[in-house]
Coordinates of C-alpha atoms in Angstrom, one line a residue:
X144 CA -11.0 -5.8 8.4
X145 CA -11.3 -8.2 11.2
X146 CA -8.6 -6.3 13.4
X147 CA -10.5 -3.7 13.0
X148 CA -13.9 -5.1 13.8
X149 CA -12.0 -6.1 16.9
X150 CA -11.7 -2.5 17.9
X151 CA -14.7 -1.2 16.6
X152 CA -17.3 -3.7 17.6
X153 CA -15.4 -5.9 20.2
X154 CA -13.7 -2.9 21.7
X155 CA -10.3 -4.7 21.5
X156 CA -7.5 -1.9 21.1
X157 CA -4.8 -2.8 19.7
X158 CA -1.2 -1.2 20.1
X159 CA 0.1 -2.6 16.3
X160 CA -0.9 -2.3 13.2
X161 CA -0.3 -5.0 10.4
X162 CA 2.7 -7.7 9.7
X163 CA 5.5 -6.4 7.8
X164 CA 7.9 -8.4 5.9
X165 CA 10.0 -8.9 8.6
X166 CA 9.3 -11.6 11.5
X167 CA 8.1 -9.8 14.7
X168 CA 7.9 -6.4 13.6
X169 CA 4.6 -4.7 12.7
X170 CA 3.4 -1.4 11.5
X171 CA 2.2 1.1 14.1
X172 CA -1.6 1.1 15.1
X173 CA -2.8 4.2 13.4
X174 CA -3.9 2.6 10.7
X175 CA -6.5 0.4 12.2
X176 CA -7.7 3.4 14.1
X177 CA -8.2 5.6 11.0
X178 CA -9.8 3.0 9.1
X179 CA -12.2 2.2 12.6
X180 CA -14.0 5.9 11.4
X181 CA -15.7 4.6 8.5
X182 CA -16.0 1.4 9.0
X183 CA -18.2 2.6 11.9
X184 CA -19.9 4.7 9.7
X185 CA -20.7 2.1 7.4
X186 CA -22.0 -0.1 10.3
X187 CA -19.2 -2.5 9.1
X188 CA -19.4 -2.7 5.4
X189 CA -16.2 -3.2 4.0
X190 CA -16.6 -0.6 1.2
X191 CA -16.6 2.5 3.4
X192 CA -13.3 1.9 4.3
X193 CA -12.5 2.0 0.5
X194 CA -14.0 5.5 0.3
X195 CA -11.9 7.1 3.5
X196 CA -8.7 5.4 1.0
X197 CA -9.9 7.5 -1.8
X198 CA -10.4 10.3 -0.1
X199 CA -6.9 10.3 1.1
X200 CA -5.6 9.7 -2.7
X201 CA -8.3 12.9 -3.7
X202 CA -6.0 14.7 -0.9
X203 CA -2.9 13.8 -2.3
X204 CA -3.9 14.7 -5.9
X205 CA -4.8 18.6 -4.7
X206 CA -1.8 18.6 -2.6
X207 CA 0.7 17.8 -5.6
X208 CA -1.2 20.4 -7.4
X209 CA -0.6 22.9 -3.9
X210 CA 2.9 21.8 -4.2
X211 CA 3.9 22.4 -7.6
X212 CA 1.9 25.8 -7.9
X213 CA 3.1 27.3 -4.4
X214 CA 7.2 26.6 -5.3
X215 CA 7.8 26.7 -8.4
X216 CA 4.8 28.1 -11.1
X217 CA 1.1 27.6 -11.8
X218 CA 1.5 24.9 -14.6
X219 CA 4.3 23.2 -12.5
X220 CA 1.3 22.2 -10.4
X221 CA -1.2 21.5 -13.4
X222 CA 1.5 18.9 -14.4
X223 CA 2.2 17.3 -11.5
X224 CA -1.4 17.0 -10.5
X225 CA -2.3 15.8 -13.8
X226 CA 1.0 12.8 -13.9
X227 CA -0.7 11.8 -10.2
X228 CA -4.0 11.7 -11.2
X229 CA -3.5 9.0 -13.9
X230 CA -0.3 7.2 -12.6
X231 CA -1.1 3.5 -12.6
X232 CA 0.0 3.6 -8.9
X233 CA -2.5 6.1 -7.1
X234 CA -4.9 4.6 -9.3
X235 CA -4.3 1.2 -7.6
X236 CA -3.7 3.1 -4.4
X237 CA -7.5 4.3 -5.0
X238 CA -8.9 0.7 -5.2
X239 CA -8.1 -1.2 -2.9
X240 CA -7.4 -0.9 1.1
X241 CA -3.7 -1.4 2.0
X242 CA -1.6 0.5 4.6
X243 CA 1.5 1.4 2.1
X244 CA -1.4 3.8 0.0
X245 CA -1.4 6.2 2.9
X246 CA 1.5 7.2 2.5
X247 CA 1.2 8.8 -0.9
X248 CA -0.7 11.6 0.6
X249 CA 1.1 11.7 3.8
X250 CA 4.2 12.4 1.4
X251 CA 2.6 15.3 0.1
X252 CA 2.1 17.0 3.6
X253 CA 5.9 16.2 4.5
X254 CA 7.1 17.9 0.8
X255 CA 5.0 20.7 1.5
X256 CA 6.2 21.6 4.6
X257 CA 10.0 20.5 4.1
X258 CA 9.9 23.1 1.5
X259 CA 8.3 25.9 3.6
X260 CA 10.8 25.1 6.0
X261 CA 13.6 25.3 3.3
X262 CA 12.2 29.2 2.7
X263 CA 12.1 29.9 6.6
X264 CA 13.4 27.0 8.6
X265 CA 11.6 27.3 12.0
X266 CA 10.8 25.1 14.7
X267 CA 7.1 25.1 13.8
X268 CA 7.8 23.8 10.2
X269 CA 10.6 21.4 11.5
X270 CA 8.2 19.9 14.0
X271 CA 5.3 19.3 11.4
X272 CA 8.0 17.4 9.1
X273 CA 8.7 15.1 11.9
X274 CA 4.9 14.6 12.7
X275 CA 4.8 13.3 8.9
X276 CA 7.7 11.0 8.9
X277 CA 6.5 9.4 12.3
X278 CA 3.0 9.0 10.8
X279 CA 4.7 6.7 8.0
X280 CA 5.8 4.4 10.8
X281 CA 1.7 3.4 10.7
X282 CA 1.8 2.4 7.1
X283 CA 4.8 1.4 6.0
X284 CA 7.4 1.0 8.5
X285 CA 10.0 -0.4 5.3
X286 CA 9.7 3.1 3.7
X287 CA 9.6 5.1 7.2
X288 CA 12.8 3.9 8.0
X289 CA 15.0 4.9 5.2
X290 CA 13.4 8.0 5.0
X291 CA 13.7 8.7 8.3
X292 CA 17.5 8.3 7.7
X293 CA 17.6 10.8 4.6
X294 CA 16.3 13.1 6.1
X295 CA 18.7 13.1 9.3
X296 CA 21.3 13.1 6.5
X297 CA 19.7 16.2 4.7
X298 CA 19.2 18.3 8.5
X299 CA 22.3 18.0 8.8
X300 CA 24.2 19.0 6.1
X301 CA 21.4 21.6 5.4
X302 CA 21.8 22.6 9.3
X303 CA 25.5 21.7 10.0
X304 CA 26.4 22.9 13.7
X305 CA 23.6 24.1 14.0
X306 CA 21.6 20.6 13.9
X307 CA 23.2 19.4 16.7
X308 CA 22.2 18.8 19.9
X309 CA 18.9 20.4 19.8
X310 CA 17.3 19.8 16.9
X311 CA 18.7 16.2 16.5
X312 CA 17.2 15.6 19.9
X313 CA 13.8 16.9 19.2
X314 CA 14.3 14.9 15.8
X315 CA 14.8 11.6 17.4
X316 CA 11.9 12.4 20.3
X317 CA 9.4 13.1 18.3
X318 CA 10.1 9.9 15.8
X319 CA 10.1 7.9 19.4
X320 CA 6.8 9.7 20.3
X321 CA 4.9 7.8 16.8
X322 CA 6.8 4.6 17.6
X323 CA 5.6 4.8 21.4
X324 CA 2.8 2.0 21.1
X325 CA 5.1 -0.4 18.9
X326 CA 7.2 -0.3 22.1
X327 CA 5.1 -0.7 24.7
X328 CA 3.7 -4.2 22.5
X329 CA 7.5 -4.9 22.3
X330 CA 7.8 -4.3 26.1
X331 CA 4.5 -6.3 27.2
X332 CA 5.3 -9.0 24.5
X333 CA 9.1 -10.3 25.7
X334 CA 10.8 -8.1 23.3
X335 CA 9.7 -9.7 20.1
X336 CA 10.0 -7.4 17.9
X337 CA 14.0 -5.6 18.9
X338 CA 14.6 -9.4 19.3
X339 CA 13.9 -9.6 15.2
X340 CA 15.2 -6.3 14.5
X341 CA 18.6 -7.6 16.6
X342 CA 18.8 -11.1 14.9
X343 CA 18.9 -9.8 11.5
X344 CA 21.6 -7.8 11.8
X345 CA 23.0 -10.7 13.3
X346 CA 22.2 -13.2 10.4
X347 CA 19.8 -14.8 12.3
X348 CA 16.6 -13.4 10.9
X349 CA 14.9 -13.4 7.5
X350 CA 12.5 -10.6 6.0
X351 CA 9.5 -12.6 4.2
X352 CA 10.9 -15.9 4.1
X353 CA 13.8 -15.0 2.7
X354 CA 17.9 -15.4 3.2
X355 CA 20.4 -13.3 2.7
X356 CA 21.8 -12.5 -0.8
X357 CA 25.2 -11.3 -2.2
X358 CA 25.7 -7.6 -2.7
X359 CA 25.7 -7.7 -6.0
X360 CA 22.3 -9.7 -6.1
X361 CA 20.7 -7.1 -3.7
X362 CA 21.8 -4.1 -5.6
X363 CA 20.1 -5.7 -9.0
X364 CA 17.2 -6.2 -7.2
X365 CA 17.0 -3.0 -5.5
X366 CA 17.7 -1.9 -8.9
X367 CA 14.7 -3.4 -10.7
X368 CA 12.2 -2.3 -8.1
X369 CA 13.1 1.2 -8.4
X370 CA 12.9 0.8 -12.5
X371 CA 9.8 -0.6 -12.2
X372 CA 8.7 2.2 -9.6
X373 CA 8.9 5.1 -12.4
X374 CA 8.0 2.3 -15.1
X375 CA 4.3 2.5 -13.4
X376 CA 4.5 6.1 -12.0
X377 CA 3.4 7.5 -15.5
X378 CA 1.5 4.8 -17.2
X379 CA 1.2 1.4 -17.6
X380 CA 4.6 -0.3 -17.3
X381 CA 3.7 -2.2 -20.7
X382 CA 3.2 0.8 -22.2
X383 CA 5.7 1.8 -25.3
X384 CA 6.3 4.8 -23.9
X385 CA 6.9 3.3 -20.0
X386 CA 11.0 2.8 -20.5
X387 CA 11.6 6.4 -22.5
X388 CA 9.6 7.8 -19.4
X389 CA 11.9 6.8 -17.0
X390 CA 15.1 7.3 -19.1
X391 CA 13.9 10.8 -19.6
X392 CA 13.1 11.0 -15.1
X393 CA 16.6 9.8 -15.0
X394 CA 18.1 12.3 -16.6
X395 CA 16.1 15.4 -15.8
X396 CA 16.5 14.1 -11.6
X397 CA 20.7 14.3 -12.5
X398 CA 20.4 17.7 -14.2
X399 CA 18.4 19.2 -11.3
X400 CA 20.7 17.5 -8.8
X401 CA 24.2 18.5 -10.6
X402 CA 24.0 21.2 -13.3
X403 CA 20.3 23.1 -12.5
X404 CA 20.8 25.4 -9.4
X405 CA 18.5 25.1 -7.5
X406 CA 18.2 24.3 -4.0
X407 CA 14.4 22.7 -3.6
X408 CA 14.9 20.8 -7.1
X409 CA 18.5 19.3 -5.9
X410 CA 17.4 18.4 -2.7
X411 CA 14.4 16.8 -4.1
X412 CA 16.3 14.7 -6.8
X413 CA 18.5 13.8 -4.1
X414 CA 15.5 11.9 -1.8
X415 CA 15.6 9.6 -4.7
X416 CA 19.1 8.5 -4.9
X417 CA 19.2 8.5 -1.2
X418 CA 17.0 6.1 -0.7
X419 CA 18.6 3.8 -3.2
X420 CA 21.9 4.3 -1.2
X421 CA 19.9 3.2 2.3
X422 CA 17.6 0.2 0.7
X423 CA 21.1 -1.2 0.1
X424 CA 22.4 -1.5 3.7
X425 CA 18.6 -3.8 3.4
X426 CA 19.8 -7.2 2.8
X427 CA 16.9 -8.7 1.9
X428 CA 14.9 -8.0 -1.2
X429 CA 12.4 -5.0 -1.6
X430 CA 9.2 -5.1 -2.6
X431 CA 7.4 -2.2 -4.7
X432 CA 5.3 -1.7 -2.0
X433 CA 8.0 -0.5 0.0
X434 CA 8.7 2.7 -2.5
X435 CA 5.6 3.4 -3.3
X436 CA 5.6 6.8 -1.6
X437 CA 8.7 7.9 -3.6
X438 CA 5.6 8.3 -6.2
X439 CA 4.9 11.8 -5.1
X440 CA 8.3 13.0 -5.5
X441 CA 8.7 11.4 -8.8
X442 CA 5.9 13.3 -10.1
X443 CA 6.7 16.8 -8.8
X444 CA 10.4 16.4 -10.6
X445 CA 8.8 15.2 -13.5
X446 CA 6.0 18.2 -13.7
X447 CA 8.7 20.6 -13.0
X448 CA 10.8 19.3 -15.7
X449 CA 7.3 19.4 -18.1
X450 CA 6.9 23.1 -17.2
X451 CA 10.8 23.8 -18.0
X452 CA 10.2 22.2 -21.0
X453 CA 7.0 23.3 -22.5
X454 CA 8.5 26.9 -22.3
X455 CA 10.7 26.2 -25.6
X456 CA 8.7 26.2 -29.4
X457 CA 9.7 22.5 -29.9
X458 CA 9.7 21.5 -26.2
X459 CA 5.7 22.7 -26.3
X460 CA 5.0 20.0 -28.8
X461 CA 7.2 17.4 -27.4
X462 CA 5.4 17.5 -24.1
X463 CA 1.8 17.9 -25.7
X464 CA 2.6 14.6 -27.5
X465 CA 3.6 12.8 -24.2
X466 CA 0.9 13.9 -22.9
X467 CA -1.7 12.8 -25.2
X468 CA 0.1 9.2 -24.9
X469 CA -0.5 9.0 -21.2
X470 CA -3.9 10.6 -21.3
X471 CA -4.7 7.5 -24.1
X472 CA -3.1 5.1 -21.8
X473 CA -5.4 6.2 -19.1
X474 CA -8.3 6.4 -21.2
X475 CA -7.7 2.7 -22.2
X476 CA -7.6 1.9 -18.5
X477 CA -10.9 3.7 -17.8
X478 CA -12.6 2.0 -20.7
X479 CA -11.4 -1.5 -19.6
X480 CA -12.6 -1.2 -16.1
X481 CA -16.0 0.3 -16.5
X482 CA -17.1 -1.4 -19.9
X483 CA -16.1 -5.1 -18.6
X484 CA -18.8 -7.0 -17.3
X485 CA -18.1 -10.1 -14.7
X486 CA -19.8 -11.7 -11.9
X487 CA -17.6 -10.3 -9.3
X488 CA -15.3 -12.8 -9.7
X489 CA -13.6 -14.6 -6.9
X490 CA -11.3 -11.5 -5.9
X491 CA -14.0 -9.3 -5.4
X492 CA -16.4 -8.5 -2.6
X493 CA -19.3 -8.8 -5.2
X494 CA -18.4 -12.6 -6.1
X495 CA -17.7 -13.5 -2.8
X496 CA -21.2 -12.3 -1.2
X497 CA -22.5 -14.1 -4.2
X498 CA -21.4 -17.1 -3.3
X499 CA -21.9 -16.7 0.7
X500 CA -25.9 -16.1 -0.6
X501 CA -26.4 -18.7 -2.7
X502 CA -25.2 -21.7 0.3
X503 CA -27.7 -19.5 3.1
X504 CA -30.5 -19.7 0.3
X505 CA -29.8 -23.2 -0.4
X506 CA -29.5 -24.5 3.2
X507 CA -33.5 -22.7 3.6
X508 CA -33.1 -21.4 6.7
X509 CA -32.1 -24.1 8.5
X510 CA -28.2 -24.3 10.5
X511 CA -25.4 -25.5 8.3
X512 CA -21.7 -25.7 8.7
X513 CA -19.2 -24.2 6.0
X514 CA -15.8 -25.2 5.3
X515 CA -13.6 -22.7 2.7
X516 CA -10.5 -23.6 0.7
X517 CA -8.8 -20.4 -0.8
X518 CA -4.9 -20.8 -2.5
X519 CA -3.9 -18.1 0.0
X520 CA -4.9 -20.7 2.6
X521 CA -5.9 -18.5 5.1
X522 CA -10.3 -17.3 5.5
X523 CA -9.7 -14.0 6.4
X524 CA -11.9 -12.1 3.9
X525 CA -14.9 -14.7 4.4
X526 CA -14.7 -14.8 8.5
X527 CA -15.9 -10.9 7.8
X528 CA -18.0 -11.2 5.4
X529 CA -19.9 -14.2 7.1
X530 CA -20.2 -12.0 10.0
X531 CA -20.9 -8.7 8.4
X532 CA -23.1 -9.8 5.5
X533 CA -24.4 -13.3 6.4
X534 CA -25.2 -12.7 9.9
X535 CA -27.0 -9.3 9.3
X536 CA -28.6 -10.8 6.1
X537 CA -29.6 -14.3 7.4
X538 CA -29.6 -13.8 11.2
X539 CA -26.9 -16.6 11.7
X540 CA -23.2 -17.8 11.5
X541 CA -22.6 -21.0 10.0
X542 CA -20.9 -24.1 12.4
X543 CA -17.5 -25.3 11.5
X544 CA -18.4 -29.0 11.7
X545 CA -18.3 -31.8 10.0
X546 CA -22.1 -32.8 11.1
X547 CA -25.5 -33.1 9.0
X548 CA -25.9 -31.0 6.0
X549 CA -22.6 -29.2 5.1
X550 CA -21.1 -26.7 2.5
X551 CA -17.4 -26.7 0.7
X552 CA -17.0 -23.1 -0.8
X553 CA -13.7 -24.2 -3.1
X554 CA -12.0 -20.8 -4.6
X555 CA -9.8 -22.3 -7.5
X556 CA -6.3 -21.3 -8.2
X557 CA -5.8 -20.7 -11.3
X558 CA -2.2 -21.3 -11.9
X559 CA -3.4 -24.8 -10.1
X560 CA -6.8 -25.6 -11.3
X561 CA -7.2 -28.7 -9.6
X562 CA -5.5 -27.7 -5.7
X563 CA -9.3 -27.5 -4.6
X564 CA -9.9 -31.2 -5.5
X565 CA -7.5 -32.5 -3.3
X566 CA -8.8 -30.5 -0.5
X567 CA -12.4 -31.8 -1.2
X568 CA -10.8 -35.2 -1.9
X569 CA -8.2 -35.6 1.0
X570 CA -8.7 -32.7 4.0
X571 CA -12.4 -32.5 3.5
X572 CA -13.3 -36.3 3.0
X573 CA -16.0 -36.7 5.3
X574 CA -19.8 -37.1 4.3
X575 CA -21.7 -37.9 1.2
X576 CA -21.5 -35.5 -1.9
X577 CA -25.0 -34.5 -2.7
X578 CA -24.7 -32.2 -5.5
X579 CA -21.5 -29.8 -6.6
X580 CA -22.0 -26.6 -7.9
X581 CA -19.9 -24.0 -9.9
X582 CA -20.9 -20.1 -9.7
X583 CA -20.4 -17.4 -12.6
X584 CA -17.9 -16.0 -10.8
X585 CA -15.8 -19.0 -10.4
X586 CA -16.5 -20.5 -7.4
X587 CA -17.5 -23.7 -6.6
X588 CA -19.5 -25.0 -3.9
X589 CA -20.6 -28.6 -2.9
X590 CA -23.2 -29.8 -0.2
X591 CA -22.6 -33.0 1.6
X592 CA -24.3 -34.7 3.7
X593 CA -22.7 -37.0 6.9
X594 CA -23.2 -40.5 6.1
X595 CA -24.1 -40.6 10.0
X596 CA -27.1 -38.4 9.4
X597 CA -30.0 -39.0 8.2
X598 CA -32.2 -36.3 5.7

């Protein structure tokens, strides 16, 4: 939110997007620019954003239903829309703003037109797939990539002689075209980010903090994150029915890929084991945010499959009975989030304005300086909402001195209860404690006073 209050209020442009997980290399700017709309709108409130996310999930969720009714039958797409309405991950992909949730429905715009294209494959339809795997490169650059690489894989086996020169050209030209302002950063920025991308294939590099691993390491890992993927594409991965799920994915994705012919279906299974085979040239390990936009695929094989299967007597009832599991599971999930009360809590926008309110009423009206200890370490989400909230609320920013009357806004970590202590204790040692205070939501917040000043 603060990179993008630089663009939208400080008129900053910016030519990247956010960090990756690999040193120097960033996602591409589009992000940021999308997100400026309603956050403009919303005259900076960090909730409209949120809305423009769930819009884009609302888009995906038709589009799956578009999909599934448009290439292969009418209850194809009731099935499909219905497993990505209450998957665990669009529903986190609806609650929160992060640049990886795009791509769910950007997926669906790149199935829909790779499979137009597979009825009549014209320039026009070729052209628009490209546009959607370039757009990735703005949200998740970790899933753009190997995707990228599949499909140059598919075009040409699907193409043959045919791919090449032309199309390959206009393939790689229009990727360069999205990844443009990534490399005029790189360019006005000493190369930082083809430096990284040289020095890990070199060894010399590390993605997240991380060093390299054995094969056989990487391919467990890889391994786990694509289990747990379709573990939490259907319902909740704790769920009894979770590991029978994705047994049953595995083996309907290898009969439409070896025995069922046909084309669309094989092609679409094959995405999925593709993408395994690339993520383990990645020698690093993945995170699930990396596949998260496999999701859309996974669903339209699974509510293919559910159509196939609902067409025999028994298979009727079987998939009636899975369904009824997955609709309880998402029930559960409703009831849990809109039944339980809290005070915001110290995640949440609500507890964190709570607690920015309660210093500005307590300092009256009068100056004060703030100092904030999260486990994170880093002030990000209260730097905007000081300047969104408590400067449009109060009509001031707080100082960052250690000078008369000042505030410690401590939010605890609670795998280590007592971290915030030792801040107050050792980094923030300065000035008398006058009273120490912990919120509803968690929080805790002492006033102090310089010894050097007087009341």
């Amino acid at each position: 939110m603060l990179d993008i209050k630089a663009v939208v209020f400080d008129h900053k442009l910016t030519l990247i997007g956010p960090y990756t997980g690999l040193q120097g290399v960033f996602q591409g700017p589009l992000y940021y620019y999308l997100l400026a709309i309603p956050t403009a709108i919303g005259r900076g409130d960090p909730r409209w954003p949120l809305v423009f996310i769930v819009a884009a999930q609302l888009v995906g969720l038709i589009g799956m239903y578009i999909i599934g009714k448009r290439f292969f039958s009418f209850r194809a797409g009731l099935f499909a829309a219905f497993l990505f309405a209450v998957s665990p991950v669009a529903v986190a992909a609806s609650t929160y703003i992060w640049s990886p949730h795009l791509t769910l429905p950007i997926m669906t715009f790149l199935l829909y037109w790779f499979f137009l294209w597979l009825e009549a494959p014209t320039l026009k339809y070729f052209i628009f797939i490209l546009c959607c795997l370039g757009l990735l490169y703005h949200f998740e650059i970790a899933f753009a990539v190997p995707l990228t690489l599949v499909f140059f894989f598919l075009f040409t086996i699907l193409l043959k002689k045919r791919f090449f020169p032309k199309m390959a050209l206009i393939f790689i030209t229009v990727i360069l075209f999205f990844l443009s302002p990534l490399f005029v950063f790189d360019v006005k920025h000493n190369f930082i980010t083809s430096g990284s991308v040289l020095r890990l294939f070199s060894g010399k590099t590390q993605g997240l903090g991380q060093s390299f691993e054995p094969m056989g390491k990487i391919a467990r890992d890889h391994l786990f994150r694509f289990q747990t993927l379709l573990w939490s594409s259907f319902v909740d991965q704790k769920h009894p029915i979770s590991r029978l799920m994705t047994t049953f994915f595995v083996g309907i994705t290898g009969w439409f890929l070896i025995w069922r012919r046909d084309k669309r279906l094989s092609i679409l299974s094959a995405i999925v084991v593709l993408m395994f085979i690339v993520y383990l040239v990645y020698p690093f390990q993945i995170y699930h945010w990396y596949i998260i936009g496999l999701m859309p695929v996974i669903v339209l094989l699974m509510g293919v499959a559910f159509d196939r299967i609902s067409r025999w007597k028994i298979g009727a009832f079987l998939i009636l009975l899975v369904i009824l599991l997955i609709s309880s599971d998402a029930a559960e999930r409703l009831y849990r989030l809109y039944t339980v009360v809290d005070d915001g809590g110290t995640a949440k926008i609500k507890g964190k304005i709570a607690a920015i309110d309660y210093i500005y009423k307590d300092a009256g009206g009068k100056p004060f300086n703030l100092f904030i200890f999260t486990p994170p370490v880093v002030t990000d989400a209260y730097d905007y909402l000081l300047w969104w909230h408590g400067r449009r609320a109060y009509g001031y920013l707080p100082g960052k001195e250690k000078q008369g009357v000042f505030y410690l806004l401590a939010e605890p970590d609670y795998s280590k209860p007592w971290s915030y202590q030792g801040w107050m204790e050792t980094v923030i040692k300065t000035g008398k404690v006058l009273e120490t205070k912990e919120l509803p939501s968690g929080f805790i917040i002492q006033k102090r006073m310089n010894e050097q000043t007087s009341l």
